[in-house]
Coordinates of C-alpha atoms and ligand atoms in Angstrom, one line a residue:
M1 CA -0.5 22.2 -9.3
P2 CA -1.4 18.8 -7.7
P3 CA -2.6 16.2 -10.2
T4 CA -6.3 15.9 -10.8
R5 CA -6.2 12.2 -11.4
I6 CA -3.6 9.4 -11.4
I7 CA -3.0 7.0 -14.2
H8 CA -1.3 3.9 -12.8
T9 CA 1.4 2.0 -14.7
P10 CA 0.9 -1.6 -15.7
E11 CA 3.5 -2.6 -13.1
E12 CA 1.5 -0.7 -10.4
I13 CA -1.8 -2.2 -11.6
T14 CA -0.4 -5.7 -11.2
R15 CA 0.3 -5.0 -7.6
I16 CA -2.9 -3.0 -7.0
R17 CA -4.9 -5.9 -8.5
R18 CA -3.4 -8.3 -6.0
A19 CA -3.8 -6.0 -3.0
A20 CA -7.5 -5.4 -4.0
A21 CA -8.1 -9.2 -4.3
V22 CA -6.5 -9.9 -0.9
T23 CA -8.6 -7.1 0.6
A24 CA -11.8 -8.4 -0.8
C25 CA -11.0 -11.9 0.5
V26 CA -10.4 -10.5 4.0
R27 CA -13.6 -8.5 3.8
D28 CA -15.6 -11.6 3.0
E29 CA -13.9 -13.7 5.7
I30 CA -14.6 -11.1 8.3
A31 CA -18.3 -10.9 7.2
A32 CA -18.6 -14.7 7.4
M33 CA -17.0 -14.8 10.9
A34 CA -19.1 -12.0 12.5
R35 CA -21.6 -13.3 14.9
P36 CA -24.2 -11.8 17.3
G37 CA -22.7 -11.8 20.8
M38 CA -19.2 -10.7 19.6
S39 CA -18.0 -7.3 20.5
T40 CA -16.9 -4.9 17.7
F41 CA -13.5 -4.9 19.3
E42 CA -13.3 -8.7 18.9
L43 CA -14.3 -8.4 15.3
D44 CA -11.5 -5.8 14.8
Q45 CA -9.0 -8.1 16.4
L46 CA -10.1 -10.9 14.2
A47 CA -9.7 -8.7 11.2
G48 CA -6.2 -7.8 12.4
E49 CA -5.2 -11.5 12.5
L50 CA -6.7 -12.1 9.0
I51 CA -4.9 -9.2 7.5
N52 CA -1.6 -10.3 9.2
R53 CA -2.0 -13.8 7.6
T54 CA -2.1 -12.3 4.1
G55 CA 1.4 -10.9 4.7
G56 CA 0.0 -7.3 4.4
I57 CA -0.8 -4.7 7.0
S58 CA -4.0 -2.7 7.7
A59 CA -4.1 0.4 5.4
F60 CA -6.2 2.2 8.1
K61 CA -4.3 1.6 11.4
N62 CA -2.5 4.8 12.3
Y63 CA -3.8 6.5 9.1
C64 CA -4.2 10.1 10.5
G65 CA -4.1 8.4 13.9
Y66 CA -7.0 6.0 13.2
P67 CA -6.7 3.3 16.0
G68 CA -8.6 0.3 14.5
N69 CA -7.5 -2.4 12.0
I70 CA -10.8 -1.9 10.1
C71 CA -13.8 0.5 10.4
I72 CA -16.9 -1.1 11.9
S73 CA -20.0 1.0 11.7
M74 CA -23.3 -0.2 13.1
N75 CA -26.8 1.0 12.4
D76 CA -26.9 4.8 12.6
T77 CA -23.1 5.0 12.3
V78 CA -22.2 5.9 8.7
I79 CA -18.5 5.3 8.5
H80 CA -15.2 5.2 10.5
G81 CA -16.7 3.4 13.6
I82 CA -14.0 2.0 15.9
G83 CA -14.5 -1.4 17.5
T84 CA -14.9 -1.3 21.3
P85 CA -15.2 -4.1 23.9
E86 CA -18.5 -2.6 25.1
Q87 CA -20.3 -2.6 21.8
I88 CA -21.9 -6.0 21.5
I89 CA -23.3 -7.1 18.1
T90 CA -26.9 -8.3 18.1
E91 CA -28.8 -10.2 15.4
N92 CA -31.0 -7.1 14.8
D93 CA -28.0 -4.8 14.0
I94 CA -26.6 -4.0 10.6
I95 CA -22.8 -3.7 10.4
S96 CA -20.7 -2.0 7.8
I97 CA -17.1 -3.2 7.7
D98 CA -14.6 -1.2 5.7
V99 CA -11.3 -3.0 5.1
G100 CA -8.0 -1.7 3.7
V101 CA -4.9 -3.9 3.2
K102 CA -1.5 -2.6 2.1
I103 CA 0.7 -5.3 0.5
D104 CA 3.8 -5.0 -1.7
G105 CA 3.4 -1.2 -1.8
A106 CA -0.2 -1.3 -3.1
L107 CA -3.6 -1.0 -1.4
G108 CA -7.1 -2.3 -1.5
D109 CA -10.1 -0.5 0.1
T110 CA -13.6 -2.1 0.1
A111 CA -16.7 -2.1 2.3
L112 CA -20.0 -3.8 2.7
T113 CA -23.0 -3.7 5.0
F114 CA -24.8 -6.8 6.3
G115 CA -27.1 -8.1 8.9
F116 CA -27.8 -11.5 10.4
K117 CA -31.4 -12.2 9.6
E118 CA -33.5 -12.0 6.4
Q119 CA -34.1 -8.3 6.1
T120 CA -37.5 -6.8 5.2
G121 CA -39.1 -3.3 4.9
E122 CA -36.9 -0.2 5.4
V123 CA -33.7 -2.0 6.3
K124 CA -34.0 -4.2 3.2
R125 CA -34.6 -1.0 1.1
L126 CA -31.5 0.5 2.7
L127 CA -29.2 -2.4 2.1
D128 CA -30.4 -3.3 -1.4
G129 CA -30.7 0.3 -2.5
T130 CA -27.2 1.2 -1.4
L131 CA -25.6 -1.8 -3.1
D132 CA -27.7 -1.1 -6.3
S133 CA -26.4 2.5 -6.2
L134 CA -22.8 1.3 -6.1
M135 CA -23.4 -1.0 -9.0
Q136 CA -25.1 1.7 -11.0
G137 CA -22.1 4.0 -10.3
I138 CA -19.7 1.2 -11.5
A139 CA -21.7 0.7 -14.7
A140 CA -21.3 4.4 -15.5
A141 CA -17.5 4.2 -15.1
K142 CA -16.7 3.7 -18.8
C143 CA -13.6 5.0 -20.4
G144 CA -14.3 8.5 -21.9
A145 CA -17.0 9.3 -19.4
F146 CA -16.4 11.8 -16.6
V147 CA -16.3 11.3 -12.9
R148 CA -19.6 13.2 -12.8
D149 CA -21.2 10.4 -14.7
I150 CA -20.4 8.0 -11.9
S151 CA -21.8 10.5 -9.3
A152 CA -24.9 11.1 -11.4
A153 CA -25.6 7.4 -11.7
V154 CA -25.2 6.8 -7.9
E155 CA -27.4 9.8 -7.1
K156 CA -30.1 8.8 -9.5
A157 CA -30.2 5.2 -8.0
A158 CA -30.3 6.6 -4.5
R159 CA -33.2 8.8 -5.4
K160 CA -35.0 5.9 -6.9
H161 CA -34.7 3.9 -3.7
R162 CA -35.6 7.0 -1.6
L163 CA -32.3 7.1 0.2
A164 CA -30.5 10.3 1.3
V165 CA -26.9 10.7 -0.1
V166 CA -24.3 11.7 2.5
R167 CA -22.4 14.7 1.1
D168 CA -19.6 15.2 3.7
Y169 CA -17.6 12.2 2.5
V170 CA -16.8 11.0 -1.0
G171 CA -15.2 8.2 -3.0
H172 CA -11.6 8.6 -4.2
G173 CA -8.8 7.5 -6.4
C174 CA -6.7 4.7 -4.7
G175 CA -3.9 2.2 -5.4
I176 CA -0.5 3.3 -4.1
K177 CA -1.9 5.7 -1.5
L178 CA -5.2 5.2 0.3
H179 CA -6.6 8.5 -0.9
E180 CA -5.5 9.7 -4.4
P181 CA -7.2 12.2 -6.7
P182 CA -9.8 12.5 -8.0
E183 CA -12.6 12.7 -5.5
V184 CA -15.7 10.7 -6.5
P185 CA -18.8 12.3 -4.9
N186 CA -22.1 10.4 -4.7
Y187 CA -23.9 13.6 -5.9
T188 CA -23.7 16.0 -8.7
G189 CA -23.6 19.8 -8.9
W190 CA -19.8 20.4 -8.5
G191 CA -18.7 20.2 -12.1
K192 CA -17.6 17.3 -14.4
G193 CA -14.3 16.2 -12.8
P194 CA -11.6 14.5 -14.9
R195 CA -12.3 12.3 -17.8
L196 CA -12.1 8.5 -17.1
E197 CA -9.0 7.0 -18.7
P198 CA -7.5 3.5 -18.7
G199 CA -5.2 3.0 -15.7
M200 CA -7.3 5.1 -13.2
V201 CA -8.3 3.2 -10.1
L202 CA -11.3 4.5 -8.2
C203 CA -13.1 3.7 -5.0
I204 CA -16.8 4.2 -5.5
E205 CA -18.5 4.2 -2.1
P206 CA -22.1 5.4 -1.6
M207 CA -23.0 6.2 2.0
L208 CA -26.8 6.3 2.0
N209 CA -29.3 7.1 4.9
L210 CA -32.9 6.2 5.6
G211 CA -33.5 9.6 7.1
T212 CA -31.8 12.9 6.2
D213 CA -28.3 13.3 4.7
S214 CA -27.0 15.2 7.7
V215 CA -24.2 13.6 9.7
K216 CA -22.2 14.4 12.8
L217 CA -18.7 13.5 14.1
D218 CA -18.3 11.9 17.5
R219 CA -16.9 14.6 19.8
K220 CA -15.0 12.1 22.0
D221 CA -13.2 9.9 19.5
N222 CA -13.2 12.4 16.6
W223 CA -13.7 9.5 14.1
T224 CA -17.1 8.0 14.3
V225 CA -19.6 9.5 11.9
R226 CA -23.3 9.1 12.7
T227 CA -26.5 10.3 11.2
R228 CA -27.8 13.4 12.9
D229 CA -31.3 12.1 13.1
G230 CA -30.3 8.6 14.3
A231 CA -31.8 6.9 11.2
W232 CA -29.8 3.9 9.9
S233 CA -27.2 4.2 7.2
A234 CA -25.4 1.8 4.8
H235 CA -22.1 1.8 3.0
F236 CA -20.8 -0.3 0.1
E237 CA -17.4 0.3 -1.6
H238 CA -15.7 -1.3 -4.5
M239 CA -12.4 -0.5 -6.1
I240 CA -12.5 -0.4 -9.8
L241 CA -10.0 -0.1 -12.7
I242 CA -10.9 2.0 -15.7
T243 CA -10.1 0.0 -18.9
E244 CA -10.7 0.6 -22.5
N245 CA -13.9 -1.4 -22.2
E246 CA -16.0 -2.1 -19.1
P247 CA -14.6 -1.2 -15.7
E248 CA -12.9 -4.1 -13.9
I249 CA -14.1 -4.5 -10.3
L250 CA -10.9 -5.2 -8.4
T251 CA -12.6 -6.1 -5.1
W252 CA -15.1 -8.5 -6.6
Q253 CA -15.7 -11.6 -4.4
K254 CA -18.5 -13.8 -3.4
T255 CA -20.5 -11.6 -0.9
M256 CA -21.2 -8.7 -3.2
Ligands
MF3_301 N1 -11.9 3.2 4.2 C1 -12.1 4.6 4.2 C2 -12.4 5.0 2.8 O1 -13.1 4.3 2.1 C3 -11.0 5.4 4.8 C4 -10.8 5.0 6.2 S1 -9.6 6.0 6.9 C5 -9.6 5.5 8.5 O2 -12.0 6.0 2.2 F1 -8.6 6.1 9.0 F2 -10.7 5.8 9.0 F3 -9.5 4.2 8.5
CO302 CO1 -13.1 2.2 2.6
CO303 CO1 -12.5 4.4 0.3

């Protein structure tokens, strides 16, 4: 039977902690350098250079054939958007960047969604509500609780903010491989999942929509996931370590 969860060794955790911190740093540098007028391809190239400078490599490039250095998902794109020279960023867009860096045999994986102006109304509700849902999920990730408790906390917060939870993609264990067990859904109704134990490393990553939860895969590139109704979507992701006390956010940095 495949393992239902992975408990990392202290030696692994030392490397995972470093990889996660590097990834968070790159995430924030990319977000700070993104400007209206740039193409998403330029942003991806910039990300490639920043990752290179860390001494690590992109954890996403060539993963199952993924062509980009990072995932760049604008507006109605939920996740896995690929930067292209034709797609020009404007000040009215919101952009999710999802960054993965592999360094010294360990990985970080983290995402955030941002815009360029002071947000109001629906878009503000989407961005603030999705980040809040992530933070509520993290707060529920206490040693002794179950994966389901994380899912329930995310789902409850999403409902409070009147945002729809994408069900086709989920969070996951992480650390030595990009996707490790267990899965961490942003919704309940599937069971309890494993109990949270010190040494587990989880990526919690709500993908929330202003419209319905239904999404579709781009038929040409087979990667880009968009909302079916065209309503906008946001995605925030932190990597956390389960400890005997509060969870440790391994991808904590200044922008989130
Ligand atoms: N970063 C994504 C996640 O959070 C995985 C991206 S895989 C890629 O799980 F191939 F699309 F890059
Ligand atoms: Co990610
Ligand atoms: Co992830």
